[in-house]
XYZ file of C-alpha atoms in Angstrom:
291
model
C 159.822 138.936 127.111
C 158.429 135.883 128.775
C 157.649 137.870 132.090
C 155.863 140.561 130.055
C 153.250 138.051 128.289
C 152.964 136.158 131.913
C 152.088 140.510 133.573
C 149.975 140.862 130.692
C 147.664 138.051 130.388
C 147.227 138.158 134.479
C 146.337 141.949 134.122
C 143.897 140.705 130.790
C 140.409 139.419 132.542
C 139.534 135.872 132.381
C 136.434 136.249 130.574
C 133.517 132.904 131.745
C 131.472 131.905 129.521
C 128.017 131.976 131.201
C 125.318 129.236 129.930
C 121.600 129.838 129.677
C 119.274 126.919 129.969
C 119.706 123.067 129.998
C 123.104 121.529 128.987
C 123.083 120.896 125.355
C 122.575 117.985 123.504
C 125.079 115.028 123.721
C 126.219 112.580 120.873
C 124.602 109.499 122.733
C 121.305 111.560 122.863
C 120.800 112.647 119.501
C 121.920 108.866 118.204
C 119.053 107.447 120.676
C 116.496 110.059 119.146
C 117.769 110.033 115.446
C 116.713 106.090 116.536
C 113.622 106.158 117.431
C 112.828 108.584 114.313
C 113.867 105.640 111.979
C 112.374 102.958 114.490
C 108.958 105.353 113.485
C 108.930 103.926 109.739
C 109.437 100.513 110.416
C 106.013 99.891 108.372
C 106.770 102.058 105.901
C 110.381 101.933 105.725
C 110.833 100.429 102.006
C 108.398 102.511 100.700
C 110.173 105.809 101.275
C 113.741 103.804 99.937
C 111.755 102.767 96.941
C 110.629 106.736 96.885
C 114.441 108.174 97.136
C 115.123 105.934 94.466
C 112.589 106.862 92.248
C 113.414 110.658 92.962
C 117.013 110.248 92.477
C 116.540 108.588 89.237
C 113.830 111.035 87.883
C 116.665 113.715 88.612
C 119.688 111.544 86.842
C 117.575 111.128 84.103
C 115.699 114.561 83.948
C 113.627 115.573 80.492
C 111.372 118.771 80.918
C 108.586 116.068 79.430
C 105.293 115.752 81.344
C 105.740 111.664 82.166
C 109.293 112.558 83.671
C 107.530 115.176 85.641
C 104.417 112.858 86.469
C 107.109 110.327 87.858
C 108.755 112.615 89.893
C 105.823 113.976 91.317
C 104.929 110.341 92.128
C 108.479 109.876 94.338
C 107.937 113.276 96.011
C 104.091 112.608 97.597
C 105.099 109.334 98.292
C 107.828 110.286 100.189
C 106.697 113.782 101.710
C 103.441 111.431 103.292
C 106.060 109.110 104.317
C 108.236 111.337 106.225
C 104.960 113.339 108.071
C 104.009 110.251 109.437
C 107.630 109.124 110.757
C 107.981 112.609 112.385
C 104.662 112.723 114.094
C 104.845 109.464 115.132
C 108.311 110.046 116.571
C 106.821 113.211 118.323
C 103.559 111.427 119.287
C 103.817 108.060 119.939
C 101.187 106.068 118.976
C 99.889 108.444 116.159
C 99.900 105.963 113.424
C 97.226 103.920 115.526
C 94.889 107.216 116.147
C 91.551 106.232 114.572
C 89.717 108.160 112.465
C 86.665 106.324 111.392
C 85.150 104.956 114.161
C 84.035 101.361 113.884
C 79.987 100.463 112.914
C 78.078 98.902 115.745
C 78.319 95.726 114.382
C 82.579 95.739 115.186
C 83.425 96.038 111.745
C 85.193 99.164 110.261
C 87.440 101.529 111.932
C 90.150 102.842 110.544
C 93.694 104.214 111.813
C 95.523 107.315 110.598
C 98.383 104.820 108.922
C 95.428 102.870 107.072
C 94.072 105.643 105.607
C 97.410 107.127 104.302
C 98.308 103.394 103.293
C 95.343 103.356 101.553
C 95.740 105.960 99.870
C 99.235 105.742 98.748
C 98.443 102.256 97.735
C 96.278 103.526 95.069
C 98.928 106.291 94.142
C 101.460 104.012 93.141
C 99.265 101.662 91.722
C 98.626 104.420 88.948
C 102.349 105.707 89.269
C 103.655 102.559 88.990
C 101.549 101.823 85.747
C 102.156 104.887 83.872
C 105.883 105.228 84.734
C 106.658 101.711 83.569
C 104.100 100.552 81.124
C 103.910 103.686 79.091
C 106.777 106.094 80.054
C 109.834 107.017 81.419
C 110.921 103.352 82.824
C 109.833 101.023 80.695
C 112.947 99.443 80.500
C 114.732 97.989 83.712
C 116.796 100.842 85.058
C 116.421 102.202 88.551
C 113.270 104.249 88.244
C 112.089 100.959 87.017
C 112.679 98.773 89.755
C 112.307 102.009 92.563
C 108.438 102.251 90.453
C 107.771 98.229 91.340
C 109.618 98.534 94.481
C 107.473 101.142 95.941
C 104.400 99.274 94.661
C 105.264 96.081 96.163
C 106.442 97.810 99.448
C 103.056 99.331 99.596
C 101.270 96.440 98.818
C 102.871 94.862 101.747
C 102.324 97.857 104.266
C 98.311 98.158 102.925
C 97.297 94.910 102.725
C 100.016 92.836 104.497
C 101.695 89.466 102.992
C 101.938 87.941 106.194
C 97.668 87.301 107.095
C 95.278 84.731 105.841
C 94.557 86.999 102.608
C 98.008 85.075 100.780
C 100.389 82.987 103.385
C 97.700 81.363 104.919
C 96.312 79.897 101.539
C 97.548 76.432 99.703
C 100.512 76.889 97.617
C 98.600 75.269 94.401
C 96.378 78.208 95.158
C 99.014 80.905 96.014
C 100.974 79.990 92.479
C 97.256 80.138 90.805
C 97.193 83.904 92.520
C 100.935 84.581 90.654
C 99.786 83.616 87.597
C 96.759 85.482 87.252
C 98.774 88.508 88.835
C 101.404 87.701 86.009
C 99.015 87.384 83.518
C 97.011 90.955 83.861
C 100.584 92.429 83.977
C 101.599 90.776 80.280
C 98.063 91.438 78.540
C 98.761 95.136 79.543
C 102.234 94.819 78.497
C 101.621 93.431 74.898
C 99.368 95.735 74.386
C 101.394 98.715 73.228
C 104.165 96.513 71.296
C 100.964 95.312 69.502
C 99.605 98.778 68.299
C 102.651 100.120 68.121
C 104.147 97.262 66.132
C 107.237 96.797 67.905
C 110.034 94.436 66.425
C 108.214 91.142 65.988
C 105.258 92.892 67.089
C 103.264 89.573 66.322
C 104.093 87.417 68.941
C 102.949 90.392 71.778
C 98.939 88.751 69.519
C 100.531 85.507 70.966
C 100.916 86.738 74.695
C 97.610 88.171 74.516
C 95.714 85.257 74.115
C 97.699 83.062 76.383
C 97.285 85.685 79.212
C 93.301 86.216 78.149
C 93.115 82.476 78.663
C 94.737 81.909 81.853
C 92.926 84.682 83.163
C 89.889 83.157 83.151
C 91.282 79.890 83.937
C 92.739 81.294 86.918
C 89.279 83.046 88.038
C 87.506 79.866 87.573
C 90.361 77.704 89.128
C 90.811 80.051 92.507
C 87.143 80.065 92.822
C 86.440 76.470 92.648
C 89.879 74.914 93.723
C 88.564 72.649 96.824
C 85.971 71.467 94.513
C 88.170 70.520 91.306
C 89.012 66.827 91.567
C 92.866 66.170 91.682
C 93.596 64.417 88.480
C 91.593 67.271 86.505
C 93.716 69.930 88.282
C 96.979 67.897 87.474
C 95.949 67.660 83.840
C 94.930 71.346 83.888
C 98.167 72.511 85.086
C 100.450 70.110 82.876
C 98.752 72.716 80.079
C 99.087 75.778 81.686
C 102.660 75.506 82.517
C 102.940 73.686 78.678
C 101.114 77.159 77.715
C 103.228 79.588 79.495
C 106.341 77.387 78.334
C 105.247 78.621 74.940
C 104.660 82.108 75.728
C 107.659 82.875 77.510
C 109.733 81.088 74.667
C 108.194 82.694 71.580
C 107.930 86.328 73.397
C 111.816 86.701 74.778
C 113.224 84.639 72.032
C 111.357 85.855 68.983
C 109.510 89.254 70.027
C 108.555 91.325 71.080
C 109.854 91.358 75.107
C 113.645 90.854 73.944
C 114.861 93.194 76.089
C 113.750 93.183 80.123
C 110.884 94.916 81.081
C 107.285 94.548 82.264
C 106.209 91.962 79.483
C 109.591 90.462 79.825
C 109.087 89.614 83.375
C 105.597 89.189 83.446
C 106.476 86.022 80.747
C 108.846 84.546 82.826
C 107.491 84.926 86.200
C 104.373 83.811 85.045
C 106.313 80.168 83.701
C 107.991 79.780 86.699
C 104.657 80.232 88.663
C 102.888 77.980 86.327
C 105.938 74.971 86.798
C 106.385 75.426 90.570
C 101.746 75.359 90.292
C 102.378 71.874 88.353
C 105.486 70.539 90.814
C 103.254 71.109 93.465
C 100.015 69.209 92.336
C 102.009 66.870 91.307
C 103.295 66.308 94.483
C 99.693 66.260 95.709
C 98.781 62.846 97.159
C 95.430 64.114 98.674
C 92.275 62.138 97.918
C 90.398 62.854 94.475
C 88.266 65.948 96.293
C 90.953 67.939 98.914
């Protein structure tokens, strides 16, 4: 039997495989390109996680309501923009940096093609993030919550950048001054609907309204004229803010109406801890009556 296989399969022709074209692809290649894909969002990078997570959560928590469909829609531009740029730029380097508005003849303007789009999705989730969190369908902290501020925040960063002179270069008194007001805008929109829509101890959201009205201005007038402000008026002025936000975060997680975390909720206690880290470091201040 064995020496009729061996006859047939030397009469059976030894069919070779012929190959057309270059060799195919190797593992090591497509790892080195599937790199320098990713290594093509490194700007953008958190804002298309903060994207998937949004997404994913929109479809774990799916109604057929238009805010569930607004939010998803939100997640999906974000991240469809996001992953046109990484591709071209991985198939045209230096794509991001194309400019598109030429600069004025004075040197000022000019704008790339990842400005524009950062622009632009800057303003998108600005919107997105305050509809999808202040009014519906994560107001609550769950992940479309934190995917709606994450993709904010990451966009903030990729827009406007944290690292120049428009925040890390400035003092700290003045950079905790910036949190608070940022804190501040976020609570007075916050209380607003557990106001009119008389939430459970609905009253103290009239509290967190006026504390947030007033540091609002205080923090305009403060930012604006902080070189100017003598030393022992700022340290007396931010003994009462932080005394004021002491009060507000107190009354509105304790009592009402922020009891549970979300925007207001966090906006309260960020804003305290701004306002005490703002007082710690005036405090700390030994700088001449006029810095």
């Amino acid at each position: 039997m064995s020496d009729i296989s061996d006859e047939e399969s030397q009469a059976t022709p030894q069919v070779h495989r012929i190959q057309n074209g270059p060799p195919q692809t190797s593992t090591s290649e497509l790892a080195a390109g599937l790199s320098r894909w990713m290594e093509a969002s490194n700007s953008f990078f958190y804002v298309e996680l903060a994207s998937l997570v949004l997404l994913f959560s929109c479809v774990a928590d799916w109604f057929p309501t238009v805010w569930h469909k607004y939010a998803l829609s939100v997640a999906c531009v974000s991240l469809l923009i996001c992953l046109i740029l990484q591709t071209a730029e991985f198939l045209v380097p230096g794509f991001l940096e194309w400019v598109v508005v030429d600069k004025r003849d004075d040197g000022s303007g000019g704008h790339t093609v990842q400005k524009l789009c950062s622009v632009f999705l800057l303003i998108w989730w600005i919107f997105g993030t305050g509809i999808i969190t202040f009014h519906a369908p994560f107001v609550v902290t769950s992940n479309g919550w934190f995917g709606a501020w994450g993709g904010l925040i990451a966009t903030i960063k990729w827009c406007i950048g944290l690292k120049n002179s428009l925040y890390n270069d400035k003092p700290e008194g003045l950079k905790q001054l910036i949190n608070i007001g940022i804190c501040s805008v976020i609570l007075l929109f916050a209380s607003i609907p557990a106001l009119t829509q008389k939430w459970e101890n609905y009253a103290g959201a009239g509290f967190a309204i006026a504390g947030a009205a007033i540091t609002i201005i205080a923090c305009a007038y403060l930012i604006t004229m902080y070189s100017d402000i003598p030393r022992n008026m700022m340290k007396i002025t931010v003994v009462l803010l932080f005394v004021l936000w002491a009060c507000v975060a107190g009354v509105c997680t304790f009592h009402g109406p922020f009891l549970i975390t979300n925007n207001g909720y966090f906006a309260a206690w960020l804003g305290c801890l701004s306002a005490l880290n703002l007082m710690v470091s005036e405090m700390k201040d030994s700088s001449p009556e006029y810095s």
